[in-house]
């Protein structure tokens, strides 16, 4: 058996179709998309098509899509750009304690320049309570940011319920949907979100490209000042090569949302582990409201990092770190109140389009042998 990759939540390989559409741009289509001559116009057309493909995936207008260098920049633009534009109306932001560092750290930065941030906790499944969000709202609240799904345990958040609350109070609502796109349906109008983050390398597009959806009417202060690229919100000549790749990836994802094959394999994987290991293995995250490709399990009284080291041909992620003999649980597992003897054995297996049943069977065999 060759090496097995079960770390699709960390990064995905490029889809073959994405590679194909990008190839012509390596030699041709070298003009600046802002140029009005024969070399620039075709490139501008490709950029517009890519924007349409991204918009189609989430149900918005192409003009509401801003290309960025990835999910982190999109999150920073959404949070910082909104705060600096609207801080005269209020300085309070609400987010959760289990957000990705690309949300937590911008919030920490904003606290240094005058913002007040409330970090709402989660239940044992890693789920945010809409009621707790509503309780945290004050007259100063201008922005709520809650991830669509958790990258570590896969738990889906009640975004539409939170969106209704935000809408009722007239508060802007942002969600980081980097892990969700292509796996579950995501529509900005159904969710009632005003901003949404996309990361290319999570859905079979290149690294170094992402996008931020900004609902028409929402204004942001740019992070990068210069010429008027990306509707004046991100200066710098657009990376058409990567944008075209992201556009194609979004078109493919739109056709494959709710890929039943991947969900079936994930469920099969969990059943096999449970049948073979019984009480020695515990599921982390919500049993139902979870990404269809994500399986975060704890091998009780084992150390996840040591298990993965013992299986060098397996690529997966651990939920704990071992430093000088001590175990440190991930912030997500800590907030879920997962006991240390359980959390220290956590491993996140994330499946993808290329995962096969044979690979899952082989991983189960490896794990049983190690246990």
Short mmCIF file of C-alpha atoms in Angstrom, two decimals:
data_model
loop_
_atom_site.label_atom_id
_atom_site.label_comp_id
_atom_site.label_asym_id
_atom_site.label_seq_id
_atom_site.Cartn_x
_atom_site.Cartn_y
_atom_site.Cartn_z
CA UNK A 1 0.00 0.00 0.00
CA UNK A 2 1.35 3.43 -0.95
CA UNK A 3 1.24 6.41 1.37
CA UNK A 4 -2.32 7.35 2.39
CA UNK A 5 -3.53 10.95 2.62
CA UNK A 6 -6.36 11.66 5.07
CA UNK A 7 -5.64 15.33 5.76
CA UNK A 8 -7.91 17.03 3.23
CA UNK A 9 -9.04 19.62 5.80
CA UNK A 10 -5.45 20.85 5.95
CA UNK A 11 -5.07 21.09 2.18
CA UNK A 12 -6.35 19.42 -0.97
CA UNK A 13 -4.54 18.40 -4.15
CA UNK A 14 -5.31 20.35 -7.29
CA UNK A 15 -8.25 18.96 -9.23
CA UNK A 16 -7.10 17.82 -12.71
CA UNK A 17 -9.60 20.19 -14.33
CA UNK A 18 -8.10 23.07 -12.34
CA UNK A 19 -4.63 22.24 -13.64
CA UNK A 20 -5.97 22.11 -17.20
CA UNK A 21 -7.60 25.56 -17.10
CA UNK A 22 -4.52 27.13 -15.54
CA UNK A 23 -1.98 25.80 -18.03
CA UNK A 24 -2.72 28.27 -20.86
CA UNK A 25 -2.11 31.18 -18.50
CA UNK A 26 1.47 30.08 -17.91
CA UNK A 27 2.42 31.02 -21.47
CA UNK A 28 -0.43 33.07 -22.92
CA UNK A 29 -2.80 35.61 -21.37
CA UNK A 30 0.08 37.58 -19.87
CA UNK A 31 -1.54 41.00 -20.22
CA UNK A 32 -2.64 43.14 -17.30
CA UNK A 33 -6.41 42.70 -16.77
CA UNK A 34 -6.68 46.47 -16.22
CA UNK A 35 -5.20 47.21 -19.66
CA UNK A 36 -7.63 48.20 -22.41
CA UNK A 37 -5.62 46.82 -25.35
CA UNK A 38 -5.71 43.43 -27.09
CA UNK A 39 -3.51 41.73 -24.46
CA UNK A 40 -5.46 42.91 -21.44
CA UNK A 41 -9.05 42.37 -22.52
CA UNK A 42 -8.93 38.53 -22.72
CA UNK A 43 -7.34 38.37 -19.27
CA UNK A 44 -10.03 40.62 -17.85
CA UNK A 45 -12.60 38.27 -19.39
CA UNK A 46 -11.01 35.25 -17.70
CA UNK A 47 -10.98 37.09 -14.37
CA UNK A 48 -14.66 37.99 -14.74
CA UNK A 49 -15.57 34.39 -15.56
CA UNK A 50 -13.71 33.19 -12.46
CA UNK A 51 -15.61 35.72 -10.34
CA UNK A 52 -18.89 34.43 -11.79
CA UNK A 53 -17.96 30.83 -10.97
CA UNK A 54 -17.15 31.68 -7.36
CA UNK A 55 -20.34 33.71 -7.01
CA UNK A 56 -22.43 30.87 -8.43
CA UNK A 57 -21.19 28.49 -5.73
CA UNK A 58 -22.49 30.66 -2.88
CA UNK A 59 -25.45 32.35 -4.59
CA UNK A 60 -24.32 35.96 -4.87
CA UNK A 61 -23.49 38.57 -7.49
CA UNK A 62 -19.99 38.47 -9.09
CA UNK A 63 -19.50 42.08 -8.00
CA UNK A 64 -19.76 40.92 -4.38
CA UNK A 65 -16.64 38.72 -4.72
CA UNK A 66 -13.19 40.10 -3.88
CA UNK A 67 -10.18 37.92 -4.72
CA UNK A 68 -7.58 37.65 -1.95
CA UNK A 69 -4.39 35.69 -1.31
CA UNK A 70 -6.31 33.12 0.75
CA UNK A 71 -8.63 32.58 3.68
CA UNK A 72 -6.44 34.41 6.19
CA UNK A 73 -6.37 37.60 4.16
CA UNK A 74 -10.11 37.36 3.53
CA UNK A 75 -10.75 37.06 7.27
CA UNK A 76 -8.44 39.97 8.02
CA UNK A 77 -10.07 42.13 5.36
CA UNK A 78 -13.53 41.28 6.65
CA UNK A 79 -12.83 41.93 10.33
CA UNK A 80 -10.31 44.76 10.22
CA UNK A 81 -11.82 46.40 7.16
CA UNK A 82 -15.27 46.44 8.74
CA UNK A 83 -14.06 47.65 12.14
CA UNK A 84 -12.03 50.54 10.76
CA UNK A 85 -14.92 51.61 8.54
CA UNK A 86 -17.67 51.44 11.19
CA UNK A 87 -15.96 51.92 14.59
CA UNK A 88 -17.61 55.31 14.93
CA UNK A 89 -20.92 53.40 15.26
CA UNK A 90 -19.69 50.93 17.87
CA UNK A 91 -16.59 49.00 18.89
CA UNK A 92 -17.97 45.64 20.02
CA UNK A 93 -17.39 42.37 18.12
CA UNK A 94 -18.71 38.90 18.96
CA UNK A 95 -16.95 35.70 17.93
CA UNK A 96 -16.42 32.21 19.36
CA UNK A 97 -13.60 30.66 21.36
CA UNK A 98 -13.02 27.91 18.77
CA UNK A 99 -12.42 30.08 15.71
CA UNK A 100 -9.41 29.54 13.47
CA UNK A 101 -6.36 31.67 14.42
CA UNK A 102 -7.10 33.70 11.27
CA UNK A 103 -10.12 35.05 13.19
CA UNK A 104 -8.85 34.96 16.78
CA UNK A 105 -5.63 36.82 16.07
CA UNK A 106 -7.20 39.66 14.05
CA UNK A 107 -9.66 40.06 16.94
CA UNK A 108 -6.74 40.21 19.40
CA UNK A 109 -5.14 42.87 17.21
CA UNK A 110 -8.36 44.88 17.07
CA UNK A 111 -8.55 44.77 20.87
CA UNK A 112 -5.19 46.56 20.92
CA UNK A 113 -6.61 49.43 18.86
CA UNK A 114 -9.82 49.95 20.81
CA UNK A 115 -12.21 47.11 20.00
CA UNK A 116 -14.01 45.11 22.67
CA UNK A 117 -14.43 41.46 21.72
CA UNK A 118 -16.68 38.86 23.34
CA UNK A 119 -15.55 35.27 22.84
CA UNK A 120 -18.55 32.96 23.21
CA UNK A 121 -18.03 29.37 24.37
CA UNK A 122 -19.35 26.13 22.86
CA UNK A 123 -21.06 22.98 24.11
CA UNK A 124 -19.45 19.54 24.34
CA UNK A 125 -20.04 19.01 20.63
CA UNK A 126 -18.21 22.20 19.70
CA UNK A 127 -21.42 24.04 18.81
CA UNK A 128 -22.15 27.71 19.47
CA UNK A 129 -25.48 28.58 21.06
CA UNK A 130 -27.49 31.24 19.17
CA UNK A 131 -28.98 32.23 22.52
CA UNK A 132 -25.51 32.97 23.90
CA UNK A 133 -24.76 35.08 20.85
CA UNK A 134 -27.93 37.10 21.43
CA UNK A 135 -27.12 37.55 25.12
CA UNK A 136 -23.71 38.96 24.20
CA UNK A 137 -25.17 41.71 21.97
CA UNK A 138 -24.88 45.27 23.26
CA UNK A 139 -25.67 48.70 21.84
CA UNK A 140 -22.04 48.87 20.74
CA UNK A 141 -22.08 45.57 18.78
CA UNK A 142 -21.30 46.12 15.09
CA UNK A 143 -20.07 42.71 13.93
CA UNK A 144 -20.54 38.98 14.63
CA UNK A 145 -18.11 36.41 13.18
CA UNK A 146 -18.77 32.68 13.61
CA UNK A 147 -17.15 29.94 11.51
CA UNK A 148 -19.49 27.89 9.32
CA UNK A 149 -17.86 24.63 10.36
CA UNK A 150 -15.02 23.79 12.68
CA UNK A 151 -11.89 22.70 10.87
CA UNK A 152 -10.80 20.35 13.65
CA UNK A 153 -13.89 18.38 14.71
CA UNK A 154 -16.10 19.21 11.72
CA UNK A 155 -19.06 20.47 13.74
CA UNK A 156 -21.44 22.63 11.70
CA UNK A 157 -22.57 25.82 13.39
CA UNK A 158 -26.20 27.10 13.41
CA UNK A 159 -25.27 29.91 11.03
CA UNK A 160 -28.76 30.59 9.69
CA UNK A 161 -30.15 30.99 13.23
CA UNK A 162 -27.31 33.35 14.16
CA UNK A 163 -27.85 35.17 10.87
CA UNK A 164 -31.49 35.77 11.74
CA UNK A 165 -30.46 37.21 15.10
CA UNK A 166 -27.87 39.49 13.51
CA UNK A 167 -30.40 40.62 10.92
CA UNK A 168 -32.99 41.36 13.59
CA UNK A 169 -30.56 43.57 15.51
CA UNK A 170 -29.11 45.21 12.40
CA UNK A 171 -25.63 43.80 13.04
CA UNK A 172 -23.26 42.71 10.27
CA UNK A 173 -22.50 38.98 10.20
CA UNK A 174 -19.37 37.28 8.85
CA UNK A 175 -18.65 33.56 8.56
CA UNK A 176 -15.49 31.72 7.66
CA UNK A 177 -16.75 28.98 5.33
CA UNK A 178 -13.31 27.78 4.23
CA UNK A 179 -13.91 24.20 5.37
CA UNK A 180 -17.53 23.93 4.25
CA UNK A 181 -17.54 24.90 0.59
CA UNK A 182 -17.98 21.95 -1.72
CA UNK A 183 -18.86 19.65 1.19
CA UNK A 184 -22.23 21.05 2.26
CA UNK A 185 -24.62 23.56 0.64
CA UNK A 186 -23.65 27.18 1.37
CA UNK A 187 -25.87 30.03 0.20
CA UNK A 188 -25.26 33.52 1.53
CA UNK A 189 -28.92 34.53 1.34
CA UNK A 190 -30.19 31.43 3.12
CA UNK A 191 -27.57 31.94 5.82
CA UNK A 192 -28.23 35.68 6.10
CA UNK A 193 -24.51 36.48 6.15
CA UNK A 194 -23.01 39.79 5.05
CA UNK A 195 -19.48 38.50 4.54
CA UNK A 196 -18.12 35.01 3.85
CA UNK A 197 -14.57 33.71 3.55
CA UNK A 198 -13.36 31.25 0.89
CA UNK A 199 -9.95 29.50 0.86
CA UNK A 200 -8.87 27.96 -2.45
CA UNK A 201 -6.63 25.17 -1.19
CA UNK A 202 -9.49 23.69 0.85
CA UNK A 203 -11.51 22.91 -2.29
CA UNK A 204 -8.96 21.58 -4.80
CA UNK A 205 -7.76 24.99 -6.00
CA UNK A 206 -4.21 26.36 -5.62
CA UNK A 207 -2.74 27.69 -2.41
CA UNK A 208 -2.34 31.45 -2.33
CA UNK A 209 -5.84 32.29 -3.59
CA UNK A 210 -9.10 32.93 -1.78
CA UNK A 211 -12.03 35.29 -1.80
CA UNK A 212 -14.22 37.37 0.44
CA UNK A 213 -17.92 37.74 -0.28
CA UNK A 214 -19.12 41.21 0.74
CA UNK A 215 -22.84 41.89 0.56
CA UNK A 216 -23.72 44.88 -1.59
CA UNK A 217 -23.96 47.93 0.67
CA UNK A 218 -21.30 46.81 3.15
CA UNK A 219 -18.26 49.07 3.06
CA UNK A 220 -14.75 48.08 4.15
CA UNK A 221 -11.51 49.96 4.68
CA UNK A 222 -8.90 48.29 2.41
CA UNK A 223 -5.89 46.64 4.04
CA UNK A 224 -3.77 47.16 0.92
CA UNK A 225 -3.88 50.68 -0.48
CA UNK A 226 -2.90 51.54 -4.03
CA UNK A 227 -4.76 51.57 -7.32
CA UNK A 228 -8.43 50.65 -7.61
CA UNK A 229 -8.20 46.91 -8.20
CA UNK A 230 -10.94 44.58 -6.92
CA UNK A 231 -13.54 47.37 -6.82
CA UNK A 232 -11.15 49.51 -4.79
CA UNK A 233 -10.91 47.01 -1.94
CA UNK A 234 -7.59 45.27 -2.68
CA UNK A 235 -4.86 47.12 -4.55
CA UNK A 236 -2.44 45.17 -6.72
CA UNK A 237 -2.68 43.53 -10.14
CA UNK A 238 -4.88 40.47 -9.82
CA UNK A 239 -3.35 37.00 -9.90
CA UNK A 240 -5.41 35.80 -12.84
CA UNK A 241 -3.67 32.41 -12.95
CA UNK A 242 -4.79 31.46 -9.44
CA UNK A 243 -8.17 33.18 -9.73
CA UNK A 244 -8.99 31.09 -12.80
CA UNK A 245 -8.01 27.98 -10.83
CA UNK A 246 -10.28 28.98 -7.96
CA UNK A 247 -13.13 29.68 -10.37
CA UNK A 248 -12.88 26.24 -11.95
CA UNK A 249 -12.64 24.59 -8.52
CA UNK A 250 -15.81 26.38 -7.43
CA UNK A 251 -17.66 25.24 -10.56
CA UNK A 252 -16.66 21.64 -9.85
CA UNK A 253 -17.60 21.99 -6.17
CA UNK A 254 -21.00 23.38 -7.14
CA UNK A 255 -21.72 20.13 -9.00
CA UNK A 256 -20.38 17.91 -6.21
CA UNK A 257 -21.91 19.47 -3.09
CA UNK A 258 -23.08 16.74 -0.75
CA UNK A 259 -20.84 14.07 -2.27
CA UNK A 260 -22.52 10.96 -0.84
CA UNK A 261 -19.52 8.75 -1.61
CA UNK A 262 -17.32 10.66 0.80
CA UNK A 263 -19.96 10.67 3.55
CA UNK A 264 -20.50 6.93 3.12
CA UNK A 265 -16.75 6.31 3.42
CA UNK A 266 -16.52 8.49 6.54
CA UNK A 267 -19.43 6.63 8.16
CA UNK A 268 -17.89 3.30 7.15
CA UNK A 269 -14.55 4.34 8.67
CA UNK A 270 -16.21 5.20 12.00
CA UNK A 271 -18.20 1.93 12.08
CA UNK A 272 -15.05 -0.09 11.44
CA UNK A 273 -13.14 1.65 14.21
CA UNK A 274 -16.03 1.30 16.64
CA UNK A 275 -16.58 -2.37 15.79
CA UNK A 276 -12.91 -3.22 16.25
CA UNK A 277 -11.96 -1.00 19.19
CA UNK A 278 -15.23 -0.48 21.07
CA UNK A 279 -14.84 1.80 24.10
CA UNK A 280 -11.21 2.44 23.22
CA UNK A 281 -12.32 4.97 20.59
CA UNK A 282 -14.55 8.04 21.10
CA UNK A 283 -16.01 10.45 18.55
CA UNK A 284 -15.26 14.15 19.02
CA UNK A 285 -17.70 16.71 17.61
CA UNK A 286 -21.37 16.55 16.76
CA UNK A 287 -22.56 13.07 15.74
CA UNK A 288 -24.90 14.43 13.02
CA UNK A 289 -24.30 18.14 12.40
CA UNK A 290 -20.80 17.55 11.10
CA UNK A 291 -18.89 17.90 7.84
CA UNK A 292 -19.44 14.70 5.81
CA UNK A 293 -15.70 14.17 5.29
CA UNK A 294 -14.42 14.79 8.82
CA UNK A 295 -13.84 12.19 11.52
CA UNK A 296 -12.16 13.37 14.71
CA UNK A 297 -11.73 10.45 17.09
CA UNK A 298 -9.85 9.90 20.34
CA UNK A 299 -7.97 6.73 21.10
CA UNK A 300 -8.48 6.60 24.85
CA UNK A 301 -5.35 6.85 27.02
CA UNK A 302 -3.15 6.92 23.93
CA UNK A 303 -1.27 9.91 22.55
CA UNK A 304 -2.44 10.86 19.08
CA UNK A 305 0.92 12.27 18.06
CA UNK A 306 2.67 9.01 19.01
CA UNK A 307 0.14 6.94 17.05
CA UNK A 308 0.76 8.99 13.91
CA UNK A 309 4.52 8.80 14.33
CA UNK A 310 4.16 5.01 14.48
CA UNK A 311 2.31 5.06 11.12
CA UNK A 312 4.66 7.13 8.91
CA UNK A 313 2.77 6.30 5.71
CA UNK A 314 -0.42 7.93 7.00
CA UNK A 315 -1.07 11.68 6.69
CA UNK A 316 -3.56 12.91 9.29
CA UNK A 317 -3.65 15.56 12.03
CA UNK A 318 -3.54 15.28 15.79
CA UNK A 319 -5.57 17.26 18.31
CA UNK A 320 -2.89 17.36 20.97
CA UNK A 321 0.76 18.23 21.20
CA UNK A 322 3.39 16.49 23.29
CA UNK A 323 6.07 18.78 24.75
CA UNK A 324 8.75 17.43 27.09
CA UNK A 325 6.48 14.67 28.30
CA UNK A 326 3.42 16.86 28.90
CA UNK A 327 0.28 16.82 26.78
CA UNK A 328 -1.39 20.01 25.58
CA UNK A 329 -4.87 19.68 24.11
CA UNK A 330 -5.89 21.86 21.19
CA UNK A 331 -7.89 24.99 22.11
CA UNK A 332 -10.95 23.47 20.41
CA UNK A 333 -10.91 20.28 22.48
CA UNK A 334 -10.26 22.33 25.63
CA UNK A 335 -13.30 24.51 24.98
CA UNK A 336 -15.38 21.37 24.42
CA UNK A 337 -14.31 20.17 27.90
CA UNK A 338 -12.85 16.95 26.49
CA UNK A 339 -11.03 15.15 29.35
CA UNK A 340 -7.26 15.02 28.96
CA UNK A 341 -7.12 11.21 28.89
CA UNK A 342 -9.50 11.35 25.92
CA UNK A 343 -8.27 14.48 24.16
CA UNK A 344 -4.62 13.48 24.20
CA UNK A 345 -5.47 10.61 21.84
CA UNK A 346 -7.38 12.74 19.32
CA UNK A 347 -6.67 12.37 15.62
CA UNK A 348 -8.49 14.15 12.81
CA UNK A 349 -9.02 12.08 9.70
CA UNK A 350 -10.38 14.14 6.81
CA UNK A 351 -11.35 12.36 3.60
CA UNK A 352 -11.47 13.67 0.06
CA UNK A 353 -12.46 12.90 -3.51
CA UNK A 354 -9.52 10.56 -4.00
CA UNK A 355 -10.06 8.49 -0.84
CA UNK A 356 -10.92 4.82 -1.44
CA UNK A 357 -12.45 2.06 0.68
CA UNK A 358 -9.22 0.10 0.31
CA UNK A 359 -7.30 2.96 1.89
CA UNK A 360 -9.76 3.15 4.79
CA UNK A 361 -9.47 -0.61 5.37
CA UNK A 362 -5.71 -0.32 5.41
CA UNK A 363 -5.74 2.58 7.90
CA UNK A 364 -8.09 0.65 10.19
CA UNK A 365 -5.70 -2.31 10.03
CA UNK A 366 -2.74 -0.10 10.90
CA UNK A 367 -4.56 1.47 13.86
CA UNK A 368 -5.68 -1.88 15.24
CA UNK A 369 -2.11 -3.17 15.06
CA UNK A 370 -0.74 -0.10 16.85
CA UNK A 371 -3.45 -0.19 19.53
#
